[in-house]
Coordinates of C-alpha atoms in Angstrom, one line a residue:
Chain A
X81 CA -53.2 -82.4 90.6
X82 CA -51.9 -85.5 92.3
X83 CA -53.7 -88.8 92.1
X84 CA -54.3 -88.8 95.9
X85 CA -56.0 -85.4 95.7
X86 CA -58.1 -86.5 92.8
X87 CA -59.2 -89.6 94.7
X88 CA -60.1 -87.6 97.8
X89 CA -62.0 -85.0 95.8
X90 CA -63.9 -87.7 94.0
X91 CA -64.8 -89.3 97.4
X92 CA -65.8 -85.8 98.7
X93 CA -68.5 -85.7 95.9
X94 CA -70.2 -88.7 97.4
X95 CA -70.7 -87.3 100.9
X96 CA -74.5 -87.2 101.5
X97 CA -75.7 -83.5 101.2
X98 CA -78.1 -81.9 103.6
X99 CA -81.6 -81.1 102.4
X100 CA -81.6 -78.3 99.8
X101 CA -83.9 -76.3 102.0
X102 CA -81.0 -75.7 104.4
X103 CA -79.1 -73.1 102.2
X104 CA -82.3 -71.3 101.4
X105 CA -83.1 -71.1 105.1
X106 CA -79.7 -69.8 106.1
X107 CA -80.0 -67.2 103.4
X108 CA -83.4 -65.9 104.5
X109 CA -82.6 -65.7 108.2
X110 CA -79.5 -63.7 107.3
X111 CA -81.7 -61.1 105.7
X112 CA -82.2 -58.3 108.2
X113 CA -85.8 -57.6 107.1
X114 CA -87.2 -61.1 106.6
X115 CA -90.7 -62.1 107.9
X116 CA -91.8 -65.2 109.6
X117 CA -94.0 -66.0 106.5
X118 CA -90.8 -66.1 104.4
X119 CA -89.3 -68.7 106.7
X120 CA -92.5 -70.7 106.7
X121 CA -92.7 -70.7 102.9
X122 CA -89.2 -72.1 102.7
X123 CA -89.8 -74.7 105.4
X124 CA -93.0 -75.9 103.6
X125 CA -90.9 -76.9 100.6
X126 CA -89.3 -79.7 102.6
X127 CA -91.6 -82.5 103.8
X128 CA -89.1 -84.0 106.2
X129 CA -88.3 -80.6 107.9
X130 CA -92.0 -79.7 108.0
X131 CA -92.9 -83.0 109.7
X132 CA -90.1 -82.7 112.2
X133 CA -91.1 -79.1 112.9
X134 CA -94.7 -80.0 113.7
X135 CA -93.6 -83.0 115.7
X136 CA -91.3 -80.8 117.8
X137 CA -93.9 -78.1 118.3
X138 CA -96.4 -80.7 119.5
X139 CA -93.9 -82.4 121.8
X140 CA -94.4 -82.1 125.6
X141 CA -91.6 -79.5 125.7
X142 CA -93.6 -77.0 123.6
X143 CA -97.2 -78.2 123.2
X144 CA -100.1 -76.3 124.5
X145 CA -101.7 -77.7 127.6
X146 CA -105.1 -77.6 126.1
X147 CA -106.6 -77.1 122.7
X148 CA -105.9 -78.6 119.3
X149 CA -102.4 -79.6 118.3
X150 CA -100.5 -77.2 116.0
X151 CA -101.2 -78.1 112.4
X152 CA -99.6 -75.3 110.4
X153 CA -96.0 -74.5 109.9
X154 CA -96.6 -70.8 110.7
X155 CA -98.1 -71.7 114.1
X156 CA -95.2 -74.1 114.8
X157 CA -92.7 -71.4 113.8
X158 CA -94.4 -68.9 116.1
X159 CA -94.1 -71.3 119.0
X160 CA -90.6 -72.5 118.4
X161 CA -89.0 -69.4 117.0
X162 CA -86.9 -69.3 113.9
X163 CA -83.6 -70.1 115.7
X164 CA -85.0 -73.5 116.8
X165 CA -86.2 -74.2 113.3
X166 CA -82.8 -73.5 111.9
X167 CA -81.2 -75.8 114.5
X168 CA -83.7 -78.4 113.5
X169 CA -82.9 -78.1 109.8
X170 CA -79.2 -78.2 110.6
X171 CA -79.6 -81.2 112.9
X172 CA -81.3 -83.1 110.0
X173 CA -78.7 -81.9 107.6
X174 CA -75.7 -82.8 109.8
X175 CA -76.7 -86.4 110.3
X176 CA -73.9 -87.2 107.9
X177 CA -71.5 -86.3 110.7
X178 CA -72.7 -89.4 112.6
X179 CA -70.8 -91.5 110.1
X180 CA -67.7 -90.9 112.2
X181 CA -64.0 -90.5 111.4
X182 CA -62.3 -93.5 112.9
X183 CA -59.0 -92.6 111.2
X184 CA -58.9 -89.5 113.4
X185 CA -59.7 -91.7 116.5
X186 CA -63.3 -90.4 116.6
X187 CA -65.4 -93.5 117.2
X188 CA -69.1 -94.0 117.5
X189 CA -70.8 -90.5 117.7
X190 CA -67.7 -88.6 118.6
X191 CA -67.4 -86.7 115.4
X192 CA -71.0 -85.7 115.7
X193 CA -70.6 -84.7 119.3
X194 CA -67.6 -82.5 118.4
X195 CA -69.5 -80.9 115.6
X196 CA -72.3 -80.0 118.0
X197 CA -69.9 -78.6 120.6
X198 CA -68.3 -76.5 117.8
X199 CA -71.6 -75.3 116.6
X200 CA -72.7 -74.2 120.1
X201 CA -69.3 -72.6 120.7
X202 CA -69.5 -70.7 117.4
X203 CA -73.0 -69.5 118.2
X204 CA -72.0 -68.3 121.7
X205 CA -68.9 -66.5 120.3
X206 CA -71.1 -64.8 117.7
X207 CA -73.3 -63.6 120.5
X208 CA -70.3 -62.2 122.5
X209 CA -68.9 -60.6 119.4
X210 CA -72.3 -59.2 118.5
X211 CA -72.2 -60.8 115.0
X212 CA -75.6 -61.0 113.2
X213 CA -74.8 -64.2 111.3
X214 CA -75.5 -66.5 114.3
X215 CA -77.3 -69.1 112.2
X216 CA -74.4 -69.2 109.8
X217 CA -72.0 -69.6 112.7
X218 CA -73.9 -72.5 114.1
X219 CA -74.0 -74.1 110.7
X220 CA -70.3 -73.7 110.0
X221 CA -69.6 -75.2 113.4
X222 CA -71.5 -78.3 112.5
X223 CA -69.7 -78.8 109.2
X224 CA -66.3 -77.5 110.1
X225 CA -64.8 -81.0 110.1
X226 CA -66.9 -82.6 107.4
X227 CA -63.7 -83.1 105.4
X228 CA -62.6 -85.6 108.0
X229 CA -65.3 -88.0 106.7
X230 CA -63.4 -88.2 103.4
X231 CA -59.9 -88.0 104.8
X232 CA -60.4 -90.5 107.6
X233 CA -59.4 -93.7 105.7
X234 CA -56.2 -92.1 104.4
X235 CA -55.3 -90.7 107.9
X236 CA -55.8 -94.2 109.4
X237 CA -52.8 -95.4 107.4
X238 CA -50.6 -92.5 108.4
X239 CA -48.1 -92.6 111.2
X240 CA -48.9 -90.5 114.2
X241 CA -47.1 -87.2 113.6
X242 CA -44.8 -85.6 116.2
X243 CA -46.3 -82.9 118.4
X244 CA -44.1 -80.4 116.7
X245 CA -45.9 -80.4 113.4
X246 CA -49.5 -79.2 113.0
X247 CA -51.9 -81.9 111.9
X248 CA -53.3 -80.0 109.0
X249 CA -49.7 -79.3 107.8
X250 CA -49.0 -83.0 107.9
X251 CA -52.1 -83.7 105.9
X252 CA -51.0 -81.2 103.2
X253 CA -47.5 -82.7 103.1
X254 CA -48.7 -86.3 103.0
X255 CA -51.8 -86.0 100.8
X256 CA -51.5 -82.6 99.0
X257 CA -54.7 -81.3 100.6
X258 CA -56.0 -81.0 104.2
X259 CA -59.4 -81.9 105.7
X260 CA -60.3 -78.2 105.9
X261 CA -60.0 -77.7 102.1
X262 CA -61.8 -81.0 101.4
X263 CA -64.6 -79.8 103.7
X264 CA -64.8 -76.5 101.9
X265 CA -65.1 -78.3 98.6
X266 CA -68.0 -80.3 100.1
X267 CA -70.0 -77.4 101.6
X268 CA -69.4 -75.4 98.4
X269 CA -70.9 -78.2 96.4
X270 CA -73.9 -78.1 98.8
X271 CA -74.3 -74.4 98.0
X272 CA -74.0 -73.3 101.6
X273 CA -73.4 -69.6 102.1
X274 CA -69.9 -68.3 101.0
X275 CA -69.1 -67.3 104.6
X276 CA -69.7 -70.9 105.8
X277 CA -67.5 -72.2 102.9
X278 CA -64.7 -69.7 103.9
X279 CA -65.0 -70.7 107.6
X280 CA -64.6 -74.4 106.8
X281 CA -61.7 -73.7 104.5
X282 CA -59.7 -71.4 106.8
X283 CA -60.7 -72.7 110.3
X284 CA -57.1 -73.6 111.0
X285 CA -55.6 -70.6 109.2
X286 CA -58.0 -67.8 109.7
X287 CA -55.5 -65.0 109.0
X288 CA -55.3 -66.3 105.4
X289 CA -59.1 -65.8 104.8
X290 CA -60.4 -63.1 102.5
X291 CA -61.0 -59.9 104.4
X292 CA -64.8 -60.1 104.0
X293 CA -64.9 -63.5 105.8
X294 CA -62.1 -63.1 108.2
X295 CA -64.2 -62.4 111.2
X296 CA -66.3 -65.6 110.8
X297 CA -63.1 -67.6 110.2
X298 CA -61.7 -66.4 113.5
X299 CA -65.0 -67.4 115.1
X300 CA -64.6 -70.9 113.6
X301 CA -60.9 -71.0 114.7
X302 CA -61.8 -70.2 118.3
X303 CA -64.9 -72.4 118.3
X304 CA -62.9 -75.3 117.1
X305 CA -60.3 -74.8 119.9
X306 CA -63.0 -74.4 122.6
X307 CA -64.8 -77.5 121.4
X308 CA -61.6 -79.5 121.7
X309 CA -61.0 -78.2 125.2
X310 CA -64.5 -79.1 126.4
X311 CA -64.7 -82.5 124.8
X312 CA -63.4 -85.8 126.1
X313 CA -63.1 -86.9 122.5
X314 CA -60.5 -84.8 120.7
X315 CA -59.4 -87.5 118.4
X316 CA -55.7 -88.2 117.5
X317 CA -55.4 -84.7 116.0
X318 CA -57.2 -82.6 118.6
X319 CA -54.0 -81.3 120.2
X320 CA -52.2 -81.1 116.9
X321 CA -53.2 -77.7 115.7
X322 CA -51.8 -74.2 116.1
X323 CA -53.9 -71.5 117.5
X324 CA -53.4 -68.1 115.9
X325 CA -52.6 -65.8 118.8
X326 CA -54.1 -62.9 116.9
X327 CA -57.6 -64.2 117.4
X328 CA -58.0 -61.9 120.3
X329 CA -57.7 -58.9 118.0
X330 CA -60.7 -60.1 116.1
X331 CA -62.7 -61.3 119.0
X332 CA -61.9 -59.2 122.1
X333 CA -62.2 -61.4 125.1
X334 CA -60.6 -62.0 128.5
X335 CA -59.3 -65.3 129.8
X336 CA -62.4 -65.3 132.0
X337 CA -64.6 -65.0 128.9
X338 CA -63.0 -68.0 127.2
X339 CA -63.5 -70.1 130.4
X340 CA -67.0 -68.9 130.8
X341 CA -67.7 -70.0 127.2
X342 CA -66.2 -73.4 127.9
X343 CA -68.7 -73.8 130.8
X344 CA -71.6 -72.6 128.7
X345 CA -70.8 -75.0 125.9
X346 CA -70.6 -77.9 128.4
X347 CA -73.9 -76.8 130.0
X348 CA -75.8 -76.5 126.7
X349 CA -74.3 -79.6 125.0
X350 CA -76.5 -82.2 126.7
X351 CA -79.8 -80.5 126.1
X352 CA -78.9 -79.7 122.5
X353 CA -77.8 -83.3 121.8
X354 CA -81.1 -84.5 123.3
X355 CA -83.2 -82.2 121.2
X356 CA -81.3 -83.0 118.0
X357 CA -81.6 -86.7 118.6
X358 CA -85.3 -86.6 119.3
Chain B
X130 CA -56.7 -86.8 122.5
X131 CA -53.7 -88.1 120.6
X132 CA -54.1 -91.8 121.6
X133 CA -53.2 -94.1 118.8
X134 CA -55.8 -96.7 120.0
X135 CA -58.9 -94.8 121.1
X136 CA -61.0 -96.7 123.5
X137 CA -64.8 -96.6 123.2
X138 CA -66.5 -94.8 126.0
X139 CA -69.3 -96.5 127.8
X140 CA -72.7 -94.8 127.0
X141 CA -74.8 -95.8 130.0
X142 CA -75.5 -93.0 132.4
X143 CA -74.8 -95.4 135.3
X144 CA -71.3 -96.5 134.3
X145 CA -70.6 -98.7 137.3
X146 CA -70.7 -102.2 135.9
X147 CA -70.4 -105.1 138.2
X148 CA -69.5 -108.1 136.1
X149 CA -71.1 -111.5 136.7
X150 CA -68.0 -113.4 137.8
X151 CA -66.4 -112.6 141.2
X152 CA -63.0 -112.4 139.5
X153 CA -63.7 -109.3 137.5
X154 CA -63.7 -106.0 139.4
X155 CA -66.1 -103.1 138.8
X156 CA -64.9 -100.4 136.5
X157 CA -66.2 -96.8 136.3
X158 CA -65.5 -94.3 133.6
X159 CA -65.5 -90.7 134.6
X160 CA -66.4 -88.0 132.1
X161 CA -65.6 -84.3 132.1
X162 CA -67.1 -82.7 135.3
X163 CA -67.8 -86.0 137.0
X164 CA -66.4 -87.8 140.0
X165 CA -66.7 -91.2 141.5
X166 CA -65.6 -93.2 144.6
X167 CA -65.0 -96.9 144.9
X168 CA -64.2 -98.9 148.0
X169 CA -62.0 -102.1 148.2
X170 CA -61.4 -103.0 144.6
X171 CA -62.1 -102.0 141.0
X172 CA -60.8 -99.5 138.5
X173 CA -61.6 -95.8 138.0
X174 CA -60.9 -94.6 134.5
X175 CA -60.8 -91.2 132.8
X176 CA -60.0 -90.7 129.1
X177 CA -58.2 -88.0 127.2
X178 CA -57.2 -85.4 129.8
X179 CA -56.0 -82.4 127.7
X180 CA -56.2 -79.1 129.5
X181 CA -58.5 -80.8 132.0
X182 CA -57.0 -82.2 135.3
X183 CA -57.6 -85.6 136.7
X184 CA -57.2 -85.9 140.5
X185 CA -56.9 -89.3 142.1
X186 CA -57.4 -89.4 145.9
X187 CA -56.7 -92.5 148.0
X188 CA -56.9 -93.7 151.6
X189 CA -54.7 -96.8 151.7
X190 CA -55.9 -98.1 155.1
X191 CA -59.6 -97.7 154.3
X192 CA -59.1 -98.7 150.7
X193 CA -61.2 -95.8 149.5
X194 CA -60.3 -94.4 146.1
X195 CA -61.8 -91.4 144.3
X196 CA -61.3 -89.7 141.0
X197 CA -62.5 -86.4 139.5
X198 CA -62.0 -84.9 136.0
X199 CA -62.2 -81.2 136.3
X200 CA -62.3 -78.8 133.3
X201 CA -62.0 -75.3 134.7
X202 CA -60.2 -73.8 137.7
X203 CA -63.0 -71.9 139.5
X204 CA -66.7 -72.0 139.9
X205 CA -66.7 -68.2 139.6
X206 CA -66.5 -68.4 135.8
X207 CA -69.8 -70.2 135.5
X208 CA -71.9 -67.7 137.4
X209 CA -75.1 -68.8 138.9
X210 CA -75.2 -72.0 136.8
X211 CA -72.0 -73.3 138.4
X212 CA -73.9 -74.7 141.4
X213 CA -75.6 -77.3 139.0
X214 CA -72.2 -78.6 138.0
X215 CA -69.8 -78.2 140.9
X216 CA -67.6 -81.1 139.7
X217 CA -66.6 -79.2 136.6
X218 CA -64.4 -76.9 138.7
X219 CA -61.2 -77.5 140.7
X220 CA -62.2 -75.3 143.6
X221 CA -65.6 -76.9 144.2
X222 CA -65.0 -80.4 142.7
X223 CA -62.0 -81.6 144.7
X224 CA -63.7 -80.7 148.0
X225 CA -66.8 -82.6 146.9
X226 CA -64.7 -85.6 146.1
X227 CA -63.0 -85.6 149.5
X228 CA -66.4 -85.2 151.2
X229 CA -67.8 -88.2 149.3
X230 CA -64.7 -90.3 150.2
X231 CA -65.1 -89.4 153.9
X232 CA -68.7 -90.5 153.7
X233 CA -67.5 -93.9 152.4
X234 CA -65.1 -94.4 155.3
X235 CA -61.9 -92.5 154.3
X236 CA -60.0 -90.7 157.1
X237 CA -59.4 -87.0 156.5
X238 CA -55.7 -87.3 157.5
X239 CA -55.0 -90.4 155.5
X240 CA -56.1 -89.2 152.0
X241 CA -53.2 -88.7 149.6
X242 CA -53.4 -87.2 146.1
X243 CA -52.1 -87.8 142.6
X244 CA -52.6 -85.1 140.0
X245 CA -52.5 -85.4 136.2
X246 CA -53.2 -83.4 133.1
X247 CA -53.3 -79.6 132.6
X248 CA -51.6 -79.9 129.2
X249 CA -51.2 -76.9 126.8
X250 CA -53.5 -78.1 124.1
X251 CA -52.4 -76.0 121.2
X252 CA -49.3 -74.6 119.7
X253 CA -49.1 -70.9 120.3
X254 CA -52.6 -69.7 121.1
X255 CA -51.7 -67.0 123.6
X256 CA -52.2 -66.9 127.3
X257 CA -56.0 -66.7 127.0
X258 CA -56.3 -70.3 126.1
X259 CA -53.8 -71.5 128.7
X260 CA -56.5 -73.1 130.7
X261 CA -54.4 -76.2 131.5
X262 CA -51.9 -74.1 133.4
X263 CA -54.8 -72.4 135.3
X264 CA -56.4 -75.7 136.1
X265 CA -53.1 -77.0 137.6
X266 CA -52.6 -73.9 139.7
X267 CA -56.2 -74.1 141.0
X268 CA -55.9 -77.8 141.7
X269 CA -52.7 -77.2 143.8
X270 CA -54.5 -74.4 145.7
X271 CA -57.6 -76.7 146.4
X272 CA -55.4 -79.6 147.4
X273 CA -53.4 -77.3 149.7
X274 CA -56.5 -75.9 151.3
X275 CA -57.8 -79.4 152.0
X276 CA -54.4 -80.4 153.5
X277 CA -54.0 -83.3 151.1
X278 CA -50.5 -84.6 150.6
X279 CA -49.5 -84.9 146.9
X280 CA -47.5 -88.0 146.0
X281 CA -47.4 -87.7 142.2
X282 CA -47.8 -84.8 139.8
X283 CA -47.6 -85.4 136.0
X284 CA -48.9 -82.1 134.6
X285 CA -48.3 -79.7 131.7
X286 CA -46.6 -80.6 128.5
X287 CA -48.5 -81.0 125.2
X288 CA -49.8 -84.6 125.5
X289 CA -53.1 -86.0 126.4
X290 CA -53.3 -88.5 129.3
X291 CA -55.7 -91.4 130.0
X292 CA -55.8 -92.7 133.6
X293 CA -56.7 -96.1 135.0
X294 CA -56.7 -96.1 138.9
X295 CA -56.5 -99.4 140.6
X296 CA -58.7 -99.0 143.7
X297 CA -57.0 -101.8 145.8
X298 CA -53.5 -100.2 145.6
X299 CA -54.2 -96.6 144.7
X300 CA -51.7 -96.9 141.8
X301 CA -52.5 -95.1 138.6
X302 CA -51.7 -96.3 135.0
X303 CA -51.0 -93.2 132.9
X304 CA -51.3 -93.7 129.2
X305 CA -49.9 -91.3 126.6
X306 CA -49.8 -91.2 122.8
X307 CA -47.7 -93.8 121.1
X308 CA -48.8 -96.6 123.6
X309 CA -46.5 -95.2 126.3
X310 CA -47.8 -96.4 129.7
X311 CA -46.5 -96.0 133.2
X312 CA -47.7 -97.0 136.6
X313 CA -47.3 -94.3 139.3

């Protein structure tokens, strides 16, 4: 293993992990026969998430017009629904993406904004493709580029590659590893579900993913592309990736579907950003 | 957005900033699905046009300038929600920009157009993600329907474009990766 790879992997170990409750939450909502009480029990193990959940349930957007405020997690879950709770947990967990990746030209909150667009895109694609693992899709969307947090400083010193090479290919040539692999190492360390790890690892090369995770990797691949197309902040690398033309065999869609998805992502982005920043 | 020197985007919802001295002109940054019109002087800016298209309209005699950053070709793809965001689409957005310019004193026969963007964002990808090409075609159609003369077209390719439009002259500074800049 080269010294550069070793240094990058070492740095990857220092990326702030999301709360431990997140992986347990993702696992339980992926269970087809889970109950609300199962989710409530897991939420209750994390004080920050429990507090945020009750705060949201009692916010003007959800609160009852009369009566006492919600005091139990079970009540709050009943009001918000488990999808909203998973989003909340992911929002808390993905704050690390707000650190930015200036080496990639993503300043201020642009890495975070891209992550949110990708999560929304992945979730919408999962709905279209009738995939059950929607929470996992949203999660992998948020963390797809977490490797850029680590790679950013090294990329900042790199010359801008020509438009003929793929950016991940240049990363591999230059550093011996790309941001996707670094990201996969990070989310694996966080014990996120194997499908999420695979999606992060193969989001630029979905055809190389193991068969059992290939579908979600193609969701990640398309979500990443749609997020780039709907964002004013694609970074220096946004247009530097190849899209596998076979994605359409895994996710049957028309050109109208992809454009409609672009509109939906744009439409949902502002309200999602508001609710996650609250 | 392969710009080597990314520029911070203003965060304020009202992005027209009249600076305190009379020598500095107002600037307005236009995001995706937004439009703006300025009269007399100032700069209209839009960042990182990838597959999106930026349309700059100008009436030289009235010194009315407008810019829009569209993302999709037709409002038909957005269904019922499209009406909330008409400026996202070429077919509804460009007409809205022209209407706003007319309200600010532009003459319908004097407005001329410059069109930028519509890049192919990814290598390969297939026709289903060729939104840039569709945006350019829809823009041409909308411009033709509105009888707007086109002076400049810098469209397609695989590079992002950032635009600065000088309102007093109607000239547009097009910036591309590698610090390449050109006034058109």
